[in-house]
Coordinates of C-alpha atoms and ligand atoms in Angstrom, one line a residue:
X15 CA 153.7 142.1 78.1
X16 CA 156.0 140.8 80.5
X17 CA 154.5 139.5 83.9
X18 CA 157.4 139.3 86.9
X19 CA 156.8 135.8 88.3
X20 CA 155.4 134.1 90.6
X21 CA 152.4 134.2 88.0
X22 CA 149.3 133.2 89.2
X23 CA 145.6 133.5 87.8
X24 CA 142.2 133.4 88.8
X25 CA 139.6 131.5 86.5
X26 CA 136.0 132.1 86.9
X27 CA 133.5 131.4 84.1
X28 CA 131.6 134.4 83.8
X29 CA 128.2 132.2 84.5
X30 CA 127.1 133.7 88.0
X31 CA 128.0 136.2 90.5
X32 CA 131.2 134.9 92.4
X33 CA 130.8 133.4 96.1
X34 CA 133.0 133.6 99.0
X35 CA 134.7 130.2 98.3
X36 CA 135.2 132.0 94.5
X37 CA 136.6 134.9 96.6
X38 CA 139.1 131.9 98.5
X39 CA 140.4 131.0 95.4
X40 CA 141.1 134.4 94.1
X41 CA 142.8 135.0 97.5
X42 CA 145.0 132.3 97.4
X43 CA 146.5 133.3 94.3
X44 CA 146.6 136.9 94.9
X45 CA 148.7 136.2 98.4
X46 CA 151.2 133.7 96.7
X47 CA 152.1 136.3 93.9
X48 CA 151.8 139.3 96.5
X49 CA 154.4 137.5 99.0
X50 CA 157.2 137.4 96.3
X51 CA 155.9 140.3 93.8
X52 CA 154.7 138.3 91.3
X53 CA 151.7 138.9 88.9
X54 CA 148.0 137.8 89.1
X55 CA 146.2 137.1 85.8
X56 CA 142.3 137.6 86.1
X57 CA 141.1 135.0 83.3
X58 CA 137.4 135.1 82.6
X59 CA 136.9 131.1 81.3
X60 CA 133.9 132.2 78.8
X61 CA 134.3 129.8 76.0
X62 CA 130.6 128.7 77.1
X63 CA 129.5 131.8 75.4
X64 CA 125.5 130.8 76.1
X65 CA 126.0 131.0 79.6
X66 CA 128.8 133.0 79.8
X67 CA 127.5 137.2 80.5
X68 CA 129.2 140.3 80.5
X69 CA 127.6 141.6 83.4
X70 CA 128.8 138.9 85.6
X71 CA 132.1 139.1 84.3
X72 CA 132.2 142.9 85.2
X73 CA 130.7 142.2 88.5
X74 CA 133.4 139.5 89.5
X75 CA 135.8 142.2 88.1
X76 CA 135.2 144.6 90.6
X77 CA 134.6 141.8 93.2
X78 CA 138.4 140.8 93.1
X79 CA 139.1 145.0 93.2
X80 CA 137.2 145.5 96.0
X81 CA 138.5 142.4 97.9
X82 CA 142.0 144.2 97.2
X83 CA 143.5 142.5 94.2
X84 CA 144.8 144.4 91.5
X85 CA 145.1 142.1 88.2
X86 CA 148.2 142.8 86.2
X87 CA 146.1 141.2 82.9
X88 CA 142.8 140.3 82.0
X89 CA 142.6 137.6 79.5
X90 CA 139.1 136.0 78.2
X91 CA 139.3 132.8 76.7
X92 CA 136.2 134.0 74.2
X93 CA 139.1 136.2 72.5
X94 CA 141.6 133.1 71.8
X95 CA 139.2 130.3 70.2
X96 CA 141.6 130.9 66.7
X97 CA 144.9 129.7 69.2
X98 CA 143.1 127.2 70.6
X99 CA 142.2 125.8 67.3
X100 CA 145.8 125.8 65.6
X101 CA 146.6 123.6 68.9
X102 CA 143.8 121.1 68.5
X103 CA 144.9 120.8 65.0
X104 CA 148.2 120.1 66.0
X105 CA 147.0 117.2 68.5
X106 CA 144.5 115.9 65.7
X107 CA 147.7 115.9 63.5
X108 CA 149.6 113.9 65.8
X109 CA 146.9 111.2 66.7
X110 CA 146.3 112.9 70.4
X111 CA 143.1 114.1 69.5
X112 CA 140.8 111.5 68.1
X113 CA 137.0 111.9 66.4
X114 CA 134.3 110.2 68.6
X115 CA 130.8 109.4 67.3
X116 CA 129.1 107.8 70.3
X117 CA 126.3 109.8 71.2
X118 CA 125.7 110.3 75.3
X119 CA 123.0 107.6 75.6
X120 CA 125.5 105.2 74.0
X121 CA 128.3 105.9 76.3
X122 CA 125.7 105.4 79.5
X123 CA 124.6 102.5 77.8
X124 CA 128.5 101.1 78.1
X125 CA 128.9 102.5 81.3
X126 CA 126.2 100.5 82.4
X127 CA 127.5 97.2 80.8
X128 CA 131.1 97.6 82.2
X129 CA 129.4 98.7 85.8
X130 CA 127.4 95.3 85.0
X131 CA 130.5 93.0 84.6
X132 CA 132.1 95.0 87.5
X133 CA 134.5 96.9 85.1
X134 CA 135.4 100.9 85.5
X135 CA 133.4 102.5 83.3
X136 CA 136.7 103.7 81.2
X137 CA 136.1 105.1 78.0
X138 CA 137.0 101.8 75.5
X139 CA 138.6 104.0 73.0
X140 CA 136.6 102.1 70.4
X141 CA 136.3 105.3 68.4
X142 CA 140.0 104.1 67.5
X143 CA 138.6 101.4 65.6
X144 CA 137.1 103.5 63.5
X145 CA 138.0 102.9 59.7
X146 CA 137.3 105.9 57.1
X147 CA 134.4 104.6 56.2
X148 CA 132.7 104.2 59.5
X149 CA 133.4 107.9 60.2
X150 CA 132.6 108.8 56.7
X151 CA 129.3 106.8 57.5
X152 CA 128.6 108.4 60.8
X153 CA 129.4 111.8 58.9
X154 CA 126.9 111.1 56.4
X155 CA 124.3 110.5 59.0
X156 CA 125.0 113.9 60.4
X157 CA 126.5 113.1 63.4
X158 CA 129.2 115.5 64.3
X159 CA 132.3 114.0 66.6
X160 CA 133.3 115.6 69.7
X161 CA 136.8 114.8 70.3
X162 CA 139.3 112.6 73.2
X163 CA 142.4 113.2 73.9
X164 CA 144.4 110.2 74.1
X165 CA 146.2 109.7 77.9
X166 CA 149.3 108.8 77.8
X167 CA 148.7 105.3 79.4
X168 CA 149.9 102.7 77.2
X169 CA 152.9 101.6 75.6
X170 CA 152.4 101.2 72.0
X171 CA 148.9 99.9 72.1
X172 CA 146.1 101.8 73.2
X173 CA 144.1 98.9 74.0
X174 CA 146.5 97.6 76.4
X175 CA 146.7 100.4 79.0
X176 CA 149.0 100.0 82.0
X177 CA 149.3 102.4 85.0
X178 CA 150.6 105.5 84.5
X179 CA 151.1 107.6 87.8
X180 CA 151.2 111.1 87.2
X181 CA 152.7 113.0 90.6
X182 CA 153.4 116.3 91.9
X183 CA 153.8 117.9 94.8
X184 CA 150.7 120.2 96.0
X185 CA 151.3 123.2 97.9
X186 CA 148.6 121.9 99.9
X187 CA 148.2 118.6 100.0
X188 CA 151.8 117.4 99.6
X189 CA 152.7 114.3 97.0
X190 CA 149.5 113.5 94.8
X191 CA 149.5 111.1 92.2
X192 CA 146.6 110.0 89.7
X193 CA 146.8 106.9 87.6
X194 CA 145.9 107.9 83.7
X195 CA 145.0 104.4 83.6
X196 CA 141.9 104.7 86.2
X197 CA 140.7 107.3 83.6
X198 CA 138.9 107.9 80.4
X199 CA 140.3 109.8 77.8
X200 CA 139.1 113.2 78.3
X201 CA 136.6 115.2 75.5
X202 CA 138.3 118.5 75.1
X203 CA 135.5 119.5 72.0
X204 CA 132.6 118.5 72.1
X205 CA 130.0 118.1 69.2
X206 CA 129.3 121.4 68.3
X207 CA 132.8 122.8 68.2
X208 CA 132.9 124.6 71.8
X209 CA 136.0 123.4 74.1
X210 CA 135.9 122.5 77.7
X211 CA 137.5 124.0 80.2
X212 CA 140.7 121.2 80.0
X213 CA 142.6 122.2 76.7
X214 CA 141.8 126.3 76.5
X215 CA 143.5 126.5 80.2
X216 CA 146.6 124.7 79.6
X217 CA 147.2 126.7 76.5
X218 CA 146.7 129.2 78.4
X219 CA 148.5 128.6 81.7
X220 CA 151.5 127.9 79.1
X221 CA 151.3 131.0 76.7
X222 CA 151.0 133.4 80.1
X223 CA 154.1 131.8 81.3
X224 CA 151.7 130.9 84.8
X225 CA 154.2 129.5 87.7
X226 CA 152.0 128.7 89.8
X227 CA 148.0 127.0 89.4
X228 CA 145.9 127.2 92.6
X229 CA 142.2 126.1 92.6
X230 CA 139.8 124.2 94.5
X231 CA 140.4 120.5 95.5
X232 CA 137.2 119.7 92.9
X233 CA 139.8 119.9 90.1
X234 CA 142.9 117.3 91.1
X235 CA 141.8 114.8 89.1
X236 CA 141.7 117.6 86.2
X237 CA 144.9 118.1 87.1
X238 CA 146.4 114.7 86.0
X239 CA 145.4 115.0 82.9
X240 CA 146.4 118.6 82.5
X241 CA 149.9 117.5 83.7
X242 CA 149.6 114.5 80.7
X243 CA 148.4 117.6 78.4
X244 CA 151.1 120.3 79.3
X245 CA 153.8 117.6 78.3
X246 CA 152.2 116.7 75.3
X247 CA 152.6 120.3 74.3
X248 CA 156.5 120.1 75.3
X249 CA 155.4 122.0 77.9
X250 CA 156.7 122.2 82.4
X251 CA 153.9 121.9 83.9
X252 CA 153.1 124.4 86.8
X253 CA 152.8 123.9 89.8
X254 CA 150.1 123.3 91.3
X255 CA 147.8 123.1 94.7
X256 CA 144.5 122.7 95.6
X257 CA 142.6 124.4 98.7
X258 CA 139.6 122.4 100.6
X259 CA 136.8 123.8 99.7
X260 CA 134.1 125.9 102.0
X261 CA 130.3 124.5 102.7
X262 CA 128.0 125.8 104.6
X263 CA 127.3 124.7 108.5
X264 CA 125.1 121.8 107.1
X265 CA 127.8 120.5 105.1
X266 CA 126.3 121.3 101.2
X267 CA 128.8 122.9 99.5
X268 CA 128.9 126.5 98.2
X269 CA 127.3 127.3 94.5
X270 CA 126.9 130.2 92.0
X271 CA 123.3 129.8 92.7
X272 CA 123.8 131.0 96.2
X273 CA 123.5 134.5 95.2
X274 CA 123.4 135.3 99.2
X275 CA 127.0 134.5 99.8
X276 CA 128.0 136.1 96.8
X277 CA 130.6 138.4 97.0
X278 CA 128.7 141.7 95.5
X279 CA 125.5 140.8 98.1
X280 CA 128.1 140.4 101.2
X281 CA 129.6 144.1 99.9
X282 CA 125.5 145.3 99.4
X283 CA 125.4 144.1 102.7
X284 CA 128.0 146.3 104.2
X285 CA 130.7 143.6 104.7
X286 CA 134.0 145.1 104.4
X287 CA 136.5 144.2 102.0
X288 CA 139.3 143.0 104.9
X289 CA 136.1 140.9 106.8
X290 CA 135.3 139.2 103.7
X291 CA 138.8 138.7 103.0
X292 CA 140.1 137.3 106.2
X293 CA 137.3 134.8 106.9
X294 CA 137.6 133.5 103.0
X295 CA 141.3 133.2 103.5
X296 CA 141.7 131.9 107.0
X297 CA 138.8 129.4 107.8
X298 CA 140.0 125.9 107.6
X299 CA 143.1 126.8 108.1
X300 CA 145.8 126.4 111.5
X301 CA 145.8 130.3 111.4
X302 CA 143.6 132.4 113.9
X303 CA 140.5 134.4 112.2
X304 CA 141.8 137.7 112.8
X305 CA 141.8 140.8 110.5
X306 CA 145.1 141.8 108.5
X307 CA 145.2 145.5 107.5
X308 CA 146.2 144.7 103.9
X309 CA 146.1 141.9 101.8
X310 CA 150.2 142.3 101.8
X311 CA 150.1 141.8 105.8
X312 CA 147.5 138.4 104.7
X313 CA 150.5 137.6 102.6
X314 CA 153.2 138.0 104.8
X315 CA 152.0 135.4 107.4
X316 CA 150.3 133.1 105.5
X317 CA 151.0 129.7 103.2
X318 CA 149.1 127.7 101.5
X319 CA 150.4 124.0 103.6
X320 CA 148.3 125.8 106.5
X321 CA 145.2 125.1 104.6
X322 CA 143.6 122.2 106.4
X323 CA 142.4 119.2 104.1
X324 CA 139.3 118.9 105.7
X325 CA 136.0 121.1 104.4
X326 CA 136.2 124.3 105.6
X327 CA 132.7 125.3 107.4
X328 CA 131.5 128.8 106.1
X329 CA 129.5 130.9 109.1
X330 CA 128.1 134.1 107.6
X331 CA 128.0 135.2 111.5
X332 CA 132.1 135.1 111.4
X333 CA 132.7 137.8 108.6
X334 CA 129.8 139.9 110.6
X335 CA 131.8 139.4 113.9
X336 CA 135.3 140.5 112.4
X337 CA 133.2 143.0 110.6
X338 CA 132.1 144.8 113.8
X339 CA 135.8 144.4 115.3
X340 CA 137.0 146.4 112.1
X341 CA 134.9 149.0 112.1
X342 CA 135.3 149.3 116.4
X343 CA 139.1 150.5 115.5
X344 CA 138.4 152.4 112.2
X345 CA 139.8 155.6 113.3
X346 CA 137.4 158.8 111.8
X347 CA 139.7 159.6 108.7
X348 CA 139.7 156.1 107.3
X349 CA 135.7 156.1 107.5
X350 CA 135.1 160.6 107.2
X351 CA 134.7 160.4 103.2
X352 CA 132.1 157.2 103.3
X353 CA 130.0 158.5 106.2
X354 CA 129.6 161.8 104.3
X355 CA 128.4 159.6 101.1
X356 CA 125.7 158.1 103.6
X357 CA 125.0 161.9 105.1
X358 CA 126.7 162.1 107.9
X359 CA 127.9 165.2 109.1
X360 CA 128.5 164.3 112.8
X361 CA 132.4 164.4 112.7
X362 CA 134.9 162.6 114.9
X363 CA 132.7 163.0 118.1
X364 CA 129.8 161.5 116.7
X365 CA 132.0 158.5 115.2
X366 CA 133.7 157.8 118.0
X367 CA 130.2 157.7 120.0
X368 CA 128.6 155.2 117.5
X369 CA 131.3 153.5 116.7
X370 CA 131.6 150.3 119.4
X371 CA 127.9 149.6 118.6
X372 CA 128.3 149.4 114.8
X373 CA 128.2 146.1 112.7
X374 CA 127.6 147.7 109.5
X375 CA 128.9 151.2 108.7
X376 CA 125.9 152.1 107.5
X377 CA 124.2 151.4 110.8
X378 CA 126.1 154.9 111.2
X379 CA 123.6 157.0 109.5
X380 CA 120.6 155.7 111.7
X381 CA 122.4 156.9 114.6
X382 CA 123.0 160.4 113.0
X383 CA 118.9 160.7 111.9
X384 CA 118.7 160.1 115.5
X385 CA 121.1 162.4 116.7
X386 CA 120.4 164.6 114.5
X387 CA 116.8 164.9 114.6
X388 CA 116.8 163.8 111.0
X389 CA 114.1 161.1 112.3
X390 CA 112.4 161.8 115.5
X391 CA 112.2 158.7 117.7
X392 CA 109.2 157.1 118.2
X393 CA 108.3 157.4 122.8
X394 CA 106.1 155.7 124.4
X395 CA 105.3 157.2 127.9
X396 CA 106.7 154.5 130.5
X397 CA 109.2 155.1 133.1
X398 CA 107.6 158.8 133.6
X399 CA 108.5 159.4 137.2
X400 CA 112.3 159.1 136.0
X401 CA 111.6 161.3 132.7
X402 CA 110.4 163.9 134.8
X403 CA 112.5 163.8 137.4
X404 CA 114.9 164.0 134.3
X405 CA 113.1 167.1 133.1
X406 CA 113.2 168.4 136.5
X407 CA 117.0 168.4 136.5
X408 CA 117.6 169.3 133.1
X409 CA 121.8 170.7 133.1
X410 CA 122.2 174.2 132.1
X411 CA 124.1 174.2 128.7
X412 CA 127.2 173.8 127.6
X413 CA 126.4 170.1 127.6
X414 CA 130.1 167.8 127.4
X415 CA 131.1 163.9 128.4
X416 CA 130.3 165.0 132.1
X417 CA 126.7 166.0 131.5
X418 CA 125.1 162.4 131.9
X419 CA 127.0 161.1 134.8
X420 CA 126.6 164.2 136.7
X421 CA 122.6 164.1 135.2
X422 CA 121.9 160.6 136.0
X423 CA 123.3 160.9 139.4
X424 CA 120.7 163.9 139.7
X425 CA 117.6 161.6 138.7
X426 CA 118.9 158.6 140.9
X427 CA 119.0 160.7 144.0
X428 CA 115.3 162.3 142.9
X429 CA 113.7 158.5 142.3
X430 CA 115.7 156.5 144.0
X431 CA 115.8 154.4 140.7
X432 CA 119.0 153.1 139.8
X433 CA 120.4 150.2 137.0
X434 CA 118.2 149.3 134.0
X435 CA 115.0 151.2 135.7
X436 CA 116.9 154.0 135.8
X437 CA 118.6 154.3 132.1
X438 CA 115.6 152.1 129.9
X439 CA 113.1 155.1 129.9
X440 CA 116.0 157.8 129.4
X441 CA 117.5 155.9 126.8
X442 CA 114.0 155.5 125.1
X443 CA 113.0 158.7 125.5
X444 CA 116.4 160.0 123.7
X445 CA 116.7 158.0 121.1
X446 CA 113.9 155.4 121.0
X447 CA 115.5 152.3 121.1
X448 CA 116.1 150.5 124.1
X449 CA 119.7 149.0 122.5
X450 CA 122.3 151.5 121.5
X451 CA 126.2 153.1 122.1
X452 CA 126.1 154.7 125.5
X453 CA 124.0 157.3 126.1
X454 CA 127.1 159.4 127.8
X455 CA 129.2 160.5 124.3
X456 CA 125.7 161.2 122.8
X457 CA 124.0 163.7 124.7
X458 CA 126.1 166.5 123.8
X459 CA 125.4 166.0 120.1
X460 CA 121.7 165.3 120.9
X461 CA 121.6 168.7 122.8
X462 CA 119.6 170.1 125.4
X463 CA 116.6 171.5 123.4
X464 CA 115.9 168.1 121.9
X465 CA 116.7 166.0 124.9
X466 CA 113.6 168.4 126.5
X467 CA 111.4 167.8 123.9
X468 CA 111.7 164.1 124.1
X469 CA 111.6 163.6 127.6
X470 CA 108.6 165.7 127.3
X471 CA 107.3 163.5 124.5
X472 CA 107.1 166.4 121.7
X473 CA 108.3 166.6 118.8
X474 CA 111.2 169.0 118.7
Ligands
LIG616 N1 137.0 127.8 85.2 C1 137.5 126.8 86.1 C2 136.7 126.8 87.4 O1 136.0 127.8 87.6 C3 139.0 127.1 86.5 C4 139.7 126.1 87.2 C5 141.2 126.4 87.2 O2 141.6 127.3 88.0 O3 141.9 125.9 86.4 O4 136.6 125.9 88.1

């Protein structure tokens, strides 16, 4: 298959639902390939197959749909272990990827001794050293190697390293360098066979032809020596850039165990797509927070050097604020099919009634059981001068938009009430509440037998 470039991907590992500084990530990509018609890879990075699930792949699958992104290919790394074996063989072949035997409490153990003598603790490379027989030795004591690839930091002796700078140029952070020297040589298998992340994603980036690799700023340093492993696979590297990452107001950063910022629970929760979008896309940036229609308008004005380099504070209160704006302007067609999934019949009247009081669409279908009569509200008896003045000057049928200034006009004159002691016990009476969208719009789909009923305190 042939993707039209810019080609971008999205790598989760299937090992929890995705949150919305996942869904920034996913973003980014989608709006670089969107802007020039490029091609958006959804990669599932399983080859931890213990924690890796099915279900959470699926759910992020229809996470990145919903948000508006349509993948051109969906890759899983659990599928291409046999491809990323013939390219560890070739590095093992060529001295790049070298057997270690030092179990984890040995390597803290020299950690702690170069810390001690104020060294970095840089992986020795003493596994180098090794002679057959050592390894052979080590073999026979059942001790299985995980295996270091060797950084391309020396000239002619690994022992003597000397400062390599690897650079790029970020599409958000500008020039980066990182020094392979400052660095151990990175495990890429560990001791029971399974890969990390680091080789399986360059092979990858490189057999999908990606353009362009754009992930959180948690991963530069990854980057370095991915750049030192793309050319030792006679391969361009990408480019690249890394977003700031969201935290929360108190400053912890964002994590799979959050399940309540997780993209499905936001969507449970009657976020909509564009809301979610826009606030994972534009916080810490130097754009406004405003809503785009489409992902293609996102993509149109946006780039990724607008991306601040500071933490980006997450608010759960912005995507419910742009919510509401959203829904305030949804005209009825955009919203008739979904309120009819909920049961409401009300058409365009009723939307356009509830609609400046809505935060959640399906806030809509409380409104309709009250409109309707589905549920009847729940009346105390205050403010019963007004009521029955109200009752007193009941309108005469048909009942329209001019019903409840021309009725509370009526009820004003009758009580001399006026303001909130005027419309509190009428409002409670008709629907209950004593918050709601104007009364005005309302009353003609209330009607007059049920407005009588309530004022009167029955059941209609
Ligand atoms: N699976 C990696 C992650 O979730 C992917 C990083 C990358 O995009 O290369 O952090």
């Amino acid at each position: 298959m042939t993707l039209t470039p810019p080609v971008v991907r999205f790598a989760p590992s299937p090992t929890g639902y995705i949150h919305i500084g996942n869904a920034r990530t996913a973003l980014y990509n989608a709006l670089v390939a969107m802007k020039d018609g490029g091609s958006f890879i959804l990669r599932f990075d399983d080859t931890d197959l213990e924690r890796s699930r099915a279900e959470y792949a699926d759910q992020i699958e229809a996470d990145i749909c919903w948000l508006g992104i349509e993948p051109a290919l969906i890759v899983r790394q659990s599928e291409r272990f046999a491809h990323y074996n013939q390219v560890a063989e070739d590095l093992k072949k060529r001295g790049l990827l070298y057997p270690c035997y030092e179990t984890p409490e040995e390597l803290d153990r020299k950690r702690a001794l170069q810390r001690a003598r104020g060294l970095p603790p840089v992986y020795d490379r003493a596994a180098l050293k090794l002679t057959e027989a050592e390894r052979a030795a080590y073999q026979g004591e059942g001790r299985k190697p995980h295996w270091r690839f060797l950084l391309t930091n020396f000239d002619g002796d690994p022992f003597a390293t000397q400062s390599n700078s690897v650079g790029w140029d970020d599409m958000c952070r500008g020039a980066q360098t990182v020094d392979l020297a400052a660095l151990s040589d990175p495990v890429l298998i560990r001791a029971d066979g399974t890969y990390l992340y680091t080789l399986p994603s360059v092979v990858d980036d490189i057999d999908l032809g990606v353009t362009h690799v754009i992930r959180g700023e948690d991963h530069v340093t990854n980057t370095g020596v991915q750049i030192d492993i793309f050319r030792a696979l006679g391969a361009e590297a990408p480019i690249f850039g890394h977003h700031n990452l969201l935290t929360l107001a108190s400053g912890e950063g964002l994590s799979k165990r959050l399940g309540s910022l997780s993209v499905a629970a936001l969507n449970g929760d009657g976020m909509e797509p564009q809301a979610v979008a826009a606030v994972a896309a534009l916080i810490g940036t130097s754009q406004p927070l405003e809503l785009s229609p489409t992902l293609e308008d996102l993509a149109r004005s946006f780039s990724l050097s607008q991306v601040s380099r500071a933490p980006a504070k997450f608010d759960p209160e912005d995507v419910e604020r742009l919510n509401a704006k959203l829904l305030h302007a949804l005209p009825f067609e955009a919203v008739s099919e979904r309120l009819e999934a909920l049961g409401v019949t009300g058409d365009s009247r009723f939307w356009h009634a509830v609609r400046p009081n809505l935060t959640r669409l399906t806030e809509a279908k409380n409104w309709w059981d009250i409109v309707s009569g589905i549920v009847e509200p729940d009346v105390d008896d205050a403010g019963g001068d007004v009521r029955n003045a109200a009752l007193e000057a009941l309108p005469e049928t048909p009942w329209d938009e001019e019903t409840w200034p021309a009725w509370t006009k009526a009820i004003r004159e009758a009580t001399g009430q006026k303001g909130r002691a005027l419309f509190m016990p009428l409002r409670r009476a008709l629907t209950g509440l004593d918050h709601g969208p104007e009364i005005g719009p309302l009353l003609p789909l209330i009607g007059r037998t049920k407005a009588e009923s309530r004022l009167r305190g029955q059941a209609a």
